[in-house]
Coordinates of C-alpha atoms and ligand atoms in Angstrom, one line a residue:
M1 CA 58.8 40.4 -12.2
R2 CA 61.1 43.0 -10.9
L3 CA 64.3 41.5 -9.9
N4 CA 66.2 41.4 -6.3
G5 CA 68.9 40.7 -4.9
T6 CA 71.6 38.5 -7.0
M7 CA 68.9 37.9 -9.7
R8 CA 69.8 37.3 -13.0
V9 CA 68.6 36.2 -16.5
N10 CA 71.5 34.1 -17.5
K11 CA 72.5 32.7 -21.2
K12 CA 69.9 29.9 -21.2
G13 CA 67.3 32.6 -20.5
H14 CA 66.3 30.8 -17.2
L15 CA 66.4 32.7 -14.1
E16 CA 69.4 33.1 -11.6
I17 CA 69.5 33.6 -7.9
G18 CA 73.0 33.6 -6.0
G19 CA 74.4 32.4 -8.9
C20 CA 72.2 29.0 -9.0
D21 CA 70.2 28.2 -12.1
T22 CA 66.7 28.0 -10.5
V23 CA 65.6 25.3 -13.3
D24 CA 68.5 23.2 -11.9
L25 CA 67.9 23.8 -8.2
A26 CA 64.1 22.5 -9.2
G27 CA 65.5 19.2 -10.8
K28 CA 67.7 18.9 -8.0
F29 CA 65.7 19.6 -5.0
G30 CA 62.3 19.2 -6.4
T31 CA 59.2 21.6 -5.4
P32 CA 57.7 23.6 -4.5
L33 CA 60.9 25.2 -3.1
Y34 CA 62.0 27.8 -1.1
V35 CA 65.1 29.5 -2.2
L36 CA 66.6 32.3 -0.2
D37 CA 69.3 34.6 -1.9
E38 CA 72.1 35.3 1.5
D39 CA 73.5 38.1 -0.4
C40 CA 70.5 40.0 -0.5
F41 CA 69.0 38.9 2.8
R42 CA 72.8 40.1 4.1
D43 CA 73.3 43.2 2.2
I44 CA 69.7 44.8 3.7
C45 CA 70.6 43.3 7.2
R46 CA 73.7 46.0 6.3
D47 CA 71.5 48.8 5.0
Y48 CA 69.8 48.6 8.2
N49 CA 73.0 48.2 10.5
S50 CA 74.4 51.5 8.7
S51 CA 71.2 53.3 8.6
F52 CA 70.5 52.6 12.0
T53 CA 73.3 51.1 14.3
R54 CA 76.4 53.3 12.7
K55 CA 74.6 56.2 12.2
Y56 CA 72.6 56.9 15.2
N57 CA 73.8 54.0 17.7
A58 CA 70.1 52.6 17.6
E59 CA 69.4 48.7 17.5
V60 CA 68.5 46.5 14.9
I61 CA 66.3 43.6 15.9
Y62 CA 65.4 40.8 13.2
A63 CA 61.6 40.2 13.5
A64 CA 62.2 35.9 13.9
K65 CA 58.6 35.5 13.2
T66 CA 59.1 36.1 9.2
L67 CA 61.2 33.9 8.6
L68 CA 63.2 31.5 10.9
N69 CA 65.1 27.9 10.9
L70 CA 68.8 27.3 12.5
A71 CA 70.8 28.8 9.2
V72 CA 68.5 32.0 9.5
C73 CA 69.3 32.3 12.9
R74 CA 73.4 32.5 12.0
M75 CA 73.3 34.8 9.5
V76 CA 71.2 37.0 12.3
D77 CA 73.9 36.9 14.9
E78 CA 77.1 37.4 12.1
E79 CA 75.6 40.6 10.9
G80 CA 75.1 41.7 14.4
L81 CA 71.4 42.3 14.8
G82 CA 68.9 41.2 17.4
L83 CA 66.2 38.5 17.5
D84 CA 62.6 39.0 18.2
V85 CA 60.7 35.9 19.1
V86 CA 57.5 35.1 20.3
S87 CA 57.1 32.0 21.2
G88 CA 58.4 29.6 23.0
G89 CA 58.9 27.2 19.6
E90 CA 61.0 30.7 17.8
L91 CA 63.1 30.8 21.3
Y92 CA 64.1 27.0 21.2
T93 CA 65.0 27.5 17.6
A94 CA 67.5 30.7 18.7
L95 CA 69.0 28.7 21.7
K96 CA 69.1 25.4 19.5
A97 CA 71.5 27.9 16.7
G98 CA 73.3 29.6 19.9
F99 CA 72.1 32.6 19.0
P100 CA 73.1 35.0 22.1
E101 CA 70.8 35.4 24.8
E102 CA 70.9 38.9 25.5
R103 CA 70.4 39.5 22.1
I104 CA 67.0 37.7 22.3
Y105 CA 63.9 39.8 23.0
F106 CA 60.4 38.3 24.0
H107 CA 57.5 39.3 22.1
G108 CA 53.8 37.6 22.3
N109 CA 50.8 39.0 23.9
N110 CA 50.0 35.6 26.1
K111 CA 53.4 34.2 27.0
S112 CA 52.6 31.2 28.8
P113 CA 54.1 30.5 32.4
G114 CA 56.2 27.5 30.4
E115 CA 57.5 30.0 28.4
L116 CA 58.0 32.7 30.5
D117 CA 59.6 30.2 32.7
M118 CA 62.1 29.2 29.9
A119 CA 63.3 32.5 28.9
L120 CA 63.8 33.0 32.3
K121 CA 66.4 30.1 32.4
A122 CA 67.7 31.0 29.2
G123 CA 68.4 34.6 30.6
V124 CA 67.1 36.6 27.7
G125 CA 67.4 40.1 27.2
R126 CA 64.3 41.7 27.2
F127 CA 60.8 40.6 28.0
M128 CA 58.6 42.3 26.0
V129 CA 55.8 42.7 28.6
D130 CA 52.1 43.1 26.9
N131 CA 49.7 43.7 29.7
M132 CA 49.0 43.2 33.3
Y133 CA 48.7 40.1 33.8
E134 CA 51.5 39.2 32.0
L135 CA 53.7 41.6 34.0
E136 CA 52.4 39.9 37.3
L137 CA 53.1 36.5 36.3
L138 CA 56.7 37.7 35.7
E139 CA 57.4 39.3 39.0
R140 CA 56.5 36.3 40.3
L141 CA 58.2 33.5 38.5
A142 CA 61.6 35.9 38.0
G143 CA 61.3 36.0 41.8
K144 CA 61.0 32.6 41.9
C145 CA 63.9 31.7 40.3
G146 CA 65.6 34.7 41.6
Q147 CA 66.5 36.8 38.7
K148 CA 65.5 40.2 37.5
A149 CA 64.0 40.2 34.9
R150 CA 64.5 43.3 31.9
V151 CA 61.7 44.3 30.9
M152 CA 60.4 47.2 28.2
L153 CA 56.5 48.0 28.4
R154 CA 54.4 47.5 25.1
L155 CA 52.2 50.5 24.7
T156 CA 49.0 50.8 22.2
P157 CA 50.1 54.5 20.7
G158 CA 46.7 54.6 18.8
V159 CA 48.4 54.9 15.8
E160 CA 46.1 54.0 12.6
A161 CA 48.3 52.4 10.1
H162 CA 47.2 52.1 7.2
T163 CA 47.7 48.9 5.8
H164 CA 44.9 45.9 5.8
E165 CA 42.4 45.4 9.1
Y166 CA 44.9 42.1 10.0
I167 CA 48.0 43.4 9.7
K168 CA 47.6 46.7 11.6
T169 CA 47.7 46.7 15.6
G170 CA 48.7 50.3 16.8
Q171 CA 44.8 51.5 17.1
I172 CA 43.4 51.3 20.3
D173 CA 41.1 48.5 19.5
S174 CA 43.7 46.2 19.6
K175 CA 44.7 42.7 21.5
F176 CA 48.5 44.4 21.6
G177 CA 49.4 46.9 24.7
L178 CA 48.7 48.6 27.2
V179 CA 46.7 51.9 25.7
I180 CA 48.5 55.2 26.4
E181 CA 45.3 57.3 26.0
N182 CA 43.3 56.2 28.7
G183 CA 45.6 56.0 31.4
Q184 CA 46.7 52.0 31.7
A185 CA 50.2 53.0 29.8
M186 CA 50.9 55.1 32.6
Q187 CA 49.6 52.7 35.2
G188 CA 51.6 49.9 33.7
V189 CA 54.6 51.5 34.3
K190 CA 53.9 53.0 37.8
R191 CA 53.5 49.2 38.2
T192 CA 56.8 48.2 37.1
L193 CA 58.9 50.6 38.7
E194 CA 57.2 49.2 42.1
M195 CA 57.9 45.2 41.3
N196 CA 61.2 43.8 43.1
N197 CA 61.9 41.1 40.4
V198 CA 61.6 43.4 37.2
E199 CA 63.4 46.1 36.0
L200 CA 61.5 48.7 33.4
K201 CA 63.7 49.3 30.4
G202 CA 61.9 51.1 28.2
L203 CA 58.7 51.6 26.0
H204 CA 57.8 49.4 22.8
C205 CA 55.3 49.4 20.1
H206 CA 54.7 48.4 16.7
I207 CA 52.2 49.8 14.6
G208 CA 51.4 47.2 11.6
S209 CA 52.9 45.7 9.4
Q210 CA 53.8 46.2 4.8
I211 CA 53.7 50.2 6.1
F212 CA 54.5 52.8 3.1
E213 CA 53.5 56.3 5.0
L214 CA 57.2 56.8 6.1
S215 CA 55.4 59.3 8.7
S216 CA 53.0 57.0 10.4
Y217 CA 56.8 55.9 11.9
S218 CA 57.5 59.5 12.8
Y219 CA 53.9 60.6 14.3
T220 CA 54.4 57.3 16.5
A221 CA 58.0 58.7 17.4
E222 CA 56.1 61.6 18.7
V223 CA 53.4 60.3 20.6
M224 CA 55.4 58.1 22.0
M225 CA 58.3 60.4 23.1
D226 CA 55.8 62.7 24.6
F227 CA 54.3 59.6 26.8
A228 CA 58.5 59.5 27.9
G229 CA 58.2 62.8 28.6
R230 CA 54.8 62.7 30.6
V231 CA 56.4 59.2 32.7
Y232 CA 59.8 61.4 33.3
R233 CA 57.0 64.3 35.0
E234 CA 54.8 62.1 36.7
T235 CA 57.5 59.6 38.1
G236 CA 60.8 60.8 37.7
Y237 CA 61.6 57.8 35.9
C238 CA 63.6 58.1 32.4
V239 CA 63.3 56.1 29.8
E240 CA 66.6 54.3 28.2
E241 CA 65.2 52.3 25.2
L242 CA 62.3 53.2 23.1
D243 CA 61.6 50.3 20.7
L244 CA 59.7 51.8 17.8
G245 CA 59.2 47.9 16.4
G246 CA 58.6 47.3 12.4
G247 CA 56.7 47.2 9.6
L248 CA 58.7 48.9 6.8
G249 CA 57.0 48.4 4.0
I250 CA 58.5 46.0 0.6
Y251 CA 57.5 46.0 -3.2
Y252 CA 55.5 42.8 -4.1
A253 CA 53.8 44.3 -7.1
E254 CA 52.7 46.9 -9.4
G255 CA 51.9 49.9 -7.5
D256 CA 53.6 48.9 -4.0
R257 CA 56.4 52.4 -3.1
P258 CA 58.0 51.7 -0.1
G259 CA 60.4 53.7 1.2
S260 CA 64.2 53.5 1.8
V261 CA 65.6 52.4 4.8
Q262 CA 67.8 55.5 5.1
D263 CA 64.8 57.6 4.9
Y264 CA 62.8 55.2 7.3
A265 CA 66.0 55.9 10.0
G266 CA 66.4 59.6 9.1
I267 CA 62.5 60.7 10.0
V268 CA 62.2 58.2 12.8
M269 CA 65.5 59.2 14.8
E270 CA 64.6 63.1 13.5
A271 CA 61.5 63.3 15.1
V272 CA 63.0 61.2 18.4
L273 CA 65.7 63.6 19.1
E274 CA 63.1 66.3 18.0
K275 CA 60.9 65.5 21.1
A276 CA 63.8 64.7 23.3
A277 CA 64.8 68.4 23.1
H278 CA 61.3 69.5 23.2
C279 CA 60.3 67.6 26.4
G280 CA 63.5 68.0 27.8
I281 CA 64.5 64.4 28.8
P282 CA 68.2 62.3 27.6
V283 CA 67.5 61.3 24.4
P284 CA 66.8 57.0 24.4
K285 CA 68.7 54.3 22.9
V286 CA 66.2 54.0 20.0
L287 CA 65.7 49.6 18.5
V288 CA 63.5 49.1 15.2
E289 CA 62.6 45.5 14.8
P290 CA 62.3 45.3 10.6
G291 CA 61.2 41.6 9.8
R292 CA 59.4 41.5 6.4
S293 CA 61.7 44.3 4.7
I294 CA 64.7 41.8 5.6
S295 CA 63.5 38.1 4.7
G296 CA 60.8 39.4 2.1
P297 CA 63.2 40.4 -0.9
A298 CA 65.3 37.3 -0.6
G299 CA 63.0 34.9 -0.2
T300 CA 61.5 33.6 -3.8
T301 CA 59.3 30.3 -4.8
L302 CA 59.4 27.5 -7.5
Y303 CA 56.7 25.7 -8.2
T304 CA 56.0 23.6 -11.3
L305 CA 53.3 24.2 -13.5
G306 CA 51.5 20.9 -13.9
A307 CA 46.7 21.4 -14.9
I308 CA 46.4 24.3 -17.6
K309 CA 42.7 24.7 -17.5
D310 CA 41.1 27.1 -20.2
I311 CA 37.7 28.2 -19.5
P312 CA 37.6 30.4 -23.3
G313 CA 36.1 34.0 -23.3
I314 CA 36.2 34.1 -19.0
R315 CA 39.9 32.9 -17.9
K316 CA 42.7 30.9 -18.0
F317 CA 43.9 28.6 -14.6
V318 CA 47.2 27.6 -14.5
A319 CA 47.7 25.0 -11.4
V320 CA 50.9 24.5 -9.4
D321 CA 52.0 21.5 -6.9
G322 CA 51.7 24.1 -4.1
G323 CA 49.9 27.0 -3.0
M324 CA 47.9 28.4 0.0
C325 CA 49.9 25.5 2.2
D326 CA 53.0 27.2 1.0
N327 CA 52.3 30.6 1.0
P328 CA 48.8 31.7 3.0
R329 CA 48.8 35.4 2.7
P330 CA 46.7 36.0 -0.7
A331 CA 43.9 33.8 0.4
L332 CA 44.4 35.4 4.3
Y333 CA 44.7 39.1 3.5
Q334 CA 44.5 39.2 -0.9
A335 CA 48.6 39.3 -1.2
R336 CA 49.7 40.1 -4.7
Y337 CA 52.8 38.7 -6.2
E338 CA 55.0 39.3 -8.9
A339 CA 56.0 36.0 -10.8
C340 CA 57.7 34.6 -14.1
L341 CA 58.3 31.4 -15.5
A342 CA 61.6 30.4 -14.6
N343 CA 62.5 28.5 -17.7
K344 CA 61.4 31.0 -20.0
V345 CA 62.3 34.8 -18.6
G346 CA 63.7 35.9 -22.0
E347 CA 60.8 34.8 -23.9
P348 CA 57.9 37.7 -24.0
P349 CA 54.4 37.8 -22.5
A350 CA 52.2 36.0 -24.6
E351 CA 48.5 35.6 -22.3
V352 CA 46.8 36.4 -19.1
V353 CA 47.3 33.5 -16.6
S354 CA 46.1 33.1 -12.4
V355 CA 47.8 31.0 -10.8
A356 CA 45.9 28.3 -9.1
G357 CA 47.2 26.3 -5.6
K358 CA 46.4 22.3 -5.5
C359 CA 44.4 22.3 -2.0
C360 CA 40.5 22.1 -1.9
E361 CA 39.6 25.5 -1.6
S362 CA 38.6 27.6 -4.5
G363 CA 40.1 30.2 -2.6
D364 CA 43.6 28.7 -2.9
M365 CA 44.7 31.2 -5.5
L366 CA 48.4 32.7 -5.7
I367 CA 48.1 35.1 -8.3
W368 CA 45.0 36.5 -10.3
N369 CA 45.8 38.0 -13.6
I370 CA 49.3 37.8 -14.5
E371 CA 51.4 38.1 -18.0
L372 CA 53.3 34.9 -18.9
P373 CA 54.5 33.4 -21.7
A374 CA 52.9 30.7 -23.1
A375 CA 52.9 28.2 -20.1
E376 CA 52.9 24.2 -20.8
P377 CA 53.2 21.7 -17.5
G378 CA 56.1 20.9 -16.6
D379 CA 57.5 25.1 -16.4
I380 CA 59.3 26.7 -13.6
L381 CA 57.0 28.9 -11.9
A382 CA 59.2 31.7 -9.8
V383 CA 57.2 33.7 -7.4
S384 CA 59.5 36.6 -6.3
C385 CA 59.4 38.5 -2.5
T386 CA 58.1 35.5 -0.7
G387 CA 61.0 34.8 1.9
A388 CA 59.0 36.9 4.6
Y389 CA 55.3 35.0 6.0
N390 CA 55.6 32.1 3.7
Y391 CA 57.2 29.2 4.9
S392 CA 56.8 30.6 9.0
M393 CA 53.1 30.4 8.2
S394 CA 53.2 27.3 5.7
M395 CA 50.6 24.2 7.3
N396 CA 49.8 20.6 6.3
Y397 CA 46.4 21.0 5.2
N398 CA 45.3 18.2 2.6
R399 CA 48.5 17.0 4.6
L400 CA 50.5 18.5 2.1
P401 CA 54.0 18.1 3.0
R402 CA 56.3 21.6 3.6
P403 CA 58.7 22.2 1.1
A404 CA 62.4 22.5 1.7
M405 CA 64.5 25.5 1.4
V406 CA 67.9 26.3 0.1
L407 CA 70.4 29.4 0.7
V408 CA 72.2 30.2 -2.5
N409 CA 75.0 31.8 -3.2
G410 CA 78.3 32.0 -5.5
G411 CA 76.8 29.7 -7.7
R412 CA 76.5 27.0 -4.3
A413 CA 72.8 26.1 -2.9
D414 CA 72.8 24.7 0.7
L415 CA 69.9 22.7 2.1
I416 CA 68.8 24.6 5.1
T417 CA 65.6 23.4 5.7
R418 CA 64.4 19.0 4.4
R419 CA 61.2 18.6 2.3
E420 CA 59.0 17.0 5.0
S421 CA 58.0 13.5 4.5
Y422 CA 55.1 11.4 4.1
E423 CA 56.3 9.4 7.1
E424 CA 57.0 12.6 8.6
L425 CA 53.3 13.6 7.9
V426 CA 52.2 10.9 10.4
K427 CA 55.1 10.7 12.8
N428 CA 52.1 11.9 15.6
D429 CA 49.4 9.9 14.6
L430 CA 48.8 7.1 17.5
M431 CA 46.9 4.0 16.8
P432 CA 44.7 3.3 19.8
E433 CA 44.6 -1.1 20.4
K434 CA 41.0 -0.9 19.7
L435 CA 41.1 0.5 15.9
A436 CA 44.3 -1.6 15.2
K437 CA 44.1 -4.1 12.2
K438 CA 44.1 -7.1 13.5
Ligands
LIG501 C1 55.6 41.1 13.4 C2 56.2 42.4 13.9 C3 57.9 42.6 13.6 C4 57.9 42.8 12.3 O1 56.9 43.1 11.4 P1 57.3 43.1 10.1 O2 56.2 43.7 9.5 O3 57.6 41.9 9.5 O4 58.6 44.2 10.0 C5 58.1 43.8 14.8 N1 58.1 43.5 16.1 C6 56.6 43.0 16.3 C7 56.6 43.2 17.9 C8 55.8 42.0 15.5 O5 54.5 42.3 15.9

C-alpha cells in the first residue's frame, strides 16, 4: 500500500497516521472507523492555493459532496477555499459550521424551490444554474425576496473525459448543463442577461471525475473560452468568471497515474490566457472545484477482520466488519483500493486474498486479489484513499450503523463524527396504534 500524507510505520510495526497508532485508534473508537489525516488534507488545500490562487489569482472551491461534516467545513474555511454544495443538507451543514455565505457556490441539476429559497435567504455567493427551468424559477424567487441572485450558467462543453461512464458529465448526452453545440447555452446566456433579479457572473462546466489526462482540461478550457468569445461578439457581455469544475484524478492502486496540481494549474491557465488573447476578450477569473483530490488521499478506513473462508484452489475470502455500506464505490463502479494489515505492516506478503464486506450482497466486495501477510481474525485492515465519496455515500443497508470519523494530527485523535447508534437507526420509525404491542 502506498503511504499517503503523514502515514508511517512505527516501532511496533503498526501503521501510524497523524502520529496515532491505527491499532490503538481501532481499539479506542471501534471499527469500521474513518480516519482523516488533518495535515494531509490541509497540505493539499495549500498546494491548490499556491498553484492556482497565489500564482494566477484563480479561486479554489472544495467540492463538499466528497466529504463533509462540521469539522471539515472549518478546515476548508481556515484554508481560505470556497465551498461547493449541491443540496439543502450540504448548505445547512456549511451554515451550521459558520462557513462564510459569500464563499458558498450552490450546484445541482434539480434544486427544489425550497432549497433555492434557503440559499437566497442565506445569501450564498453564487447559484450555479443548471437549466432553463431553474433559471426562470430563480428569477421569480429572487424577485419575491427582493434580491439579486448572482449566477453562473452550467454548460455542457461536449468533452468526453476518459473515465467511468457514471462519473463523466461533459458529453452532450448528460443530465447536467446547457449544451453549447445545439444553441441552448447561448439561449440561456441571452435570457439571463434580460432578467431583473438575476445577475450573470460567468460560465461553469465540469467534465467528470478521476481524470488523469490533463489535456482534457486544456481542451475544455479552450471550448469554454471560444464560447465566451462568441458571447462577447453576439451580446457584448464579457464573461467575468470561468469555473472549470473539478475532477483531478488520484492514485488509488497500481496503474493510476494522476497529474500534479501544479501541472493541472499550468495547463488550464495557459489555455485560458492564450484563448483570451486569441478571442480578444479580457481574461476571466478562473475557478476550479477539486473534491476527490483534496479529501481522497487524506482518508483511511480501518476495519477488523472476522470470518476467513478458504475455497482451496479457488479463492480465500477475508471478511471485514463493514463494506458497501461505508464504501459503496467498488460495488457501484468497480473502484479499486489498496490496503494493508495495520498491525502487521512490517511483515512480508504471504498470500493473495479477496476482501469481502458483511452486507447481504455477493457484490459487496471491497478488494479483489490483494497480497497481504498471513491474515487472522482480529487483524486490523487499513484501506487507503477512502476520504472521498465514502462517508458521503455511506448508507444503512442491512441496518448497519454508519461508522465514526476521527481527525488525527500530532498524535492526537479528535472524534468529528460519532458512530451511529442502534437507537438512532430506529429514531424515525413510528408505530401506528393498530400495530402497537398491547
Ligand atoms: C463532483 C463535482 C466536483 C468535484 O469533482 P472531483 O472529481 O471530486 O474533484 C466539482 N464540481 C462539480 C460541479 C461536481 O459535480
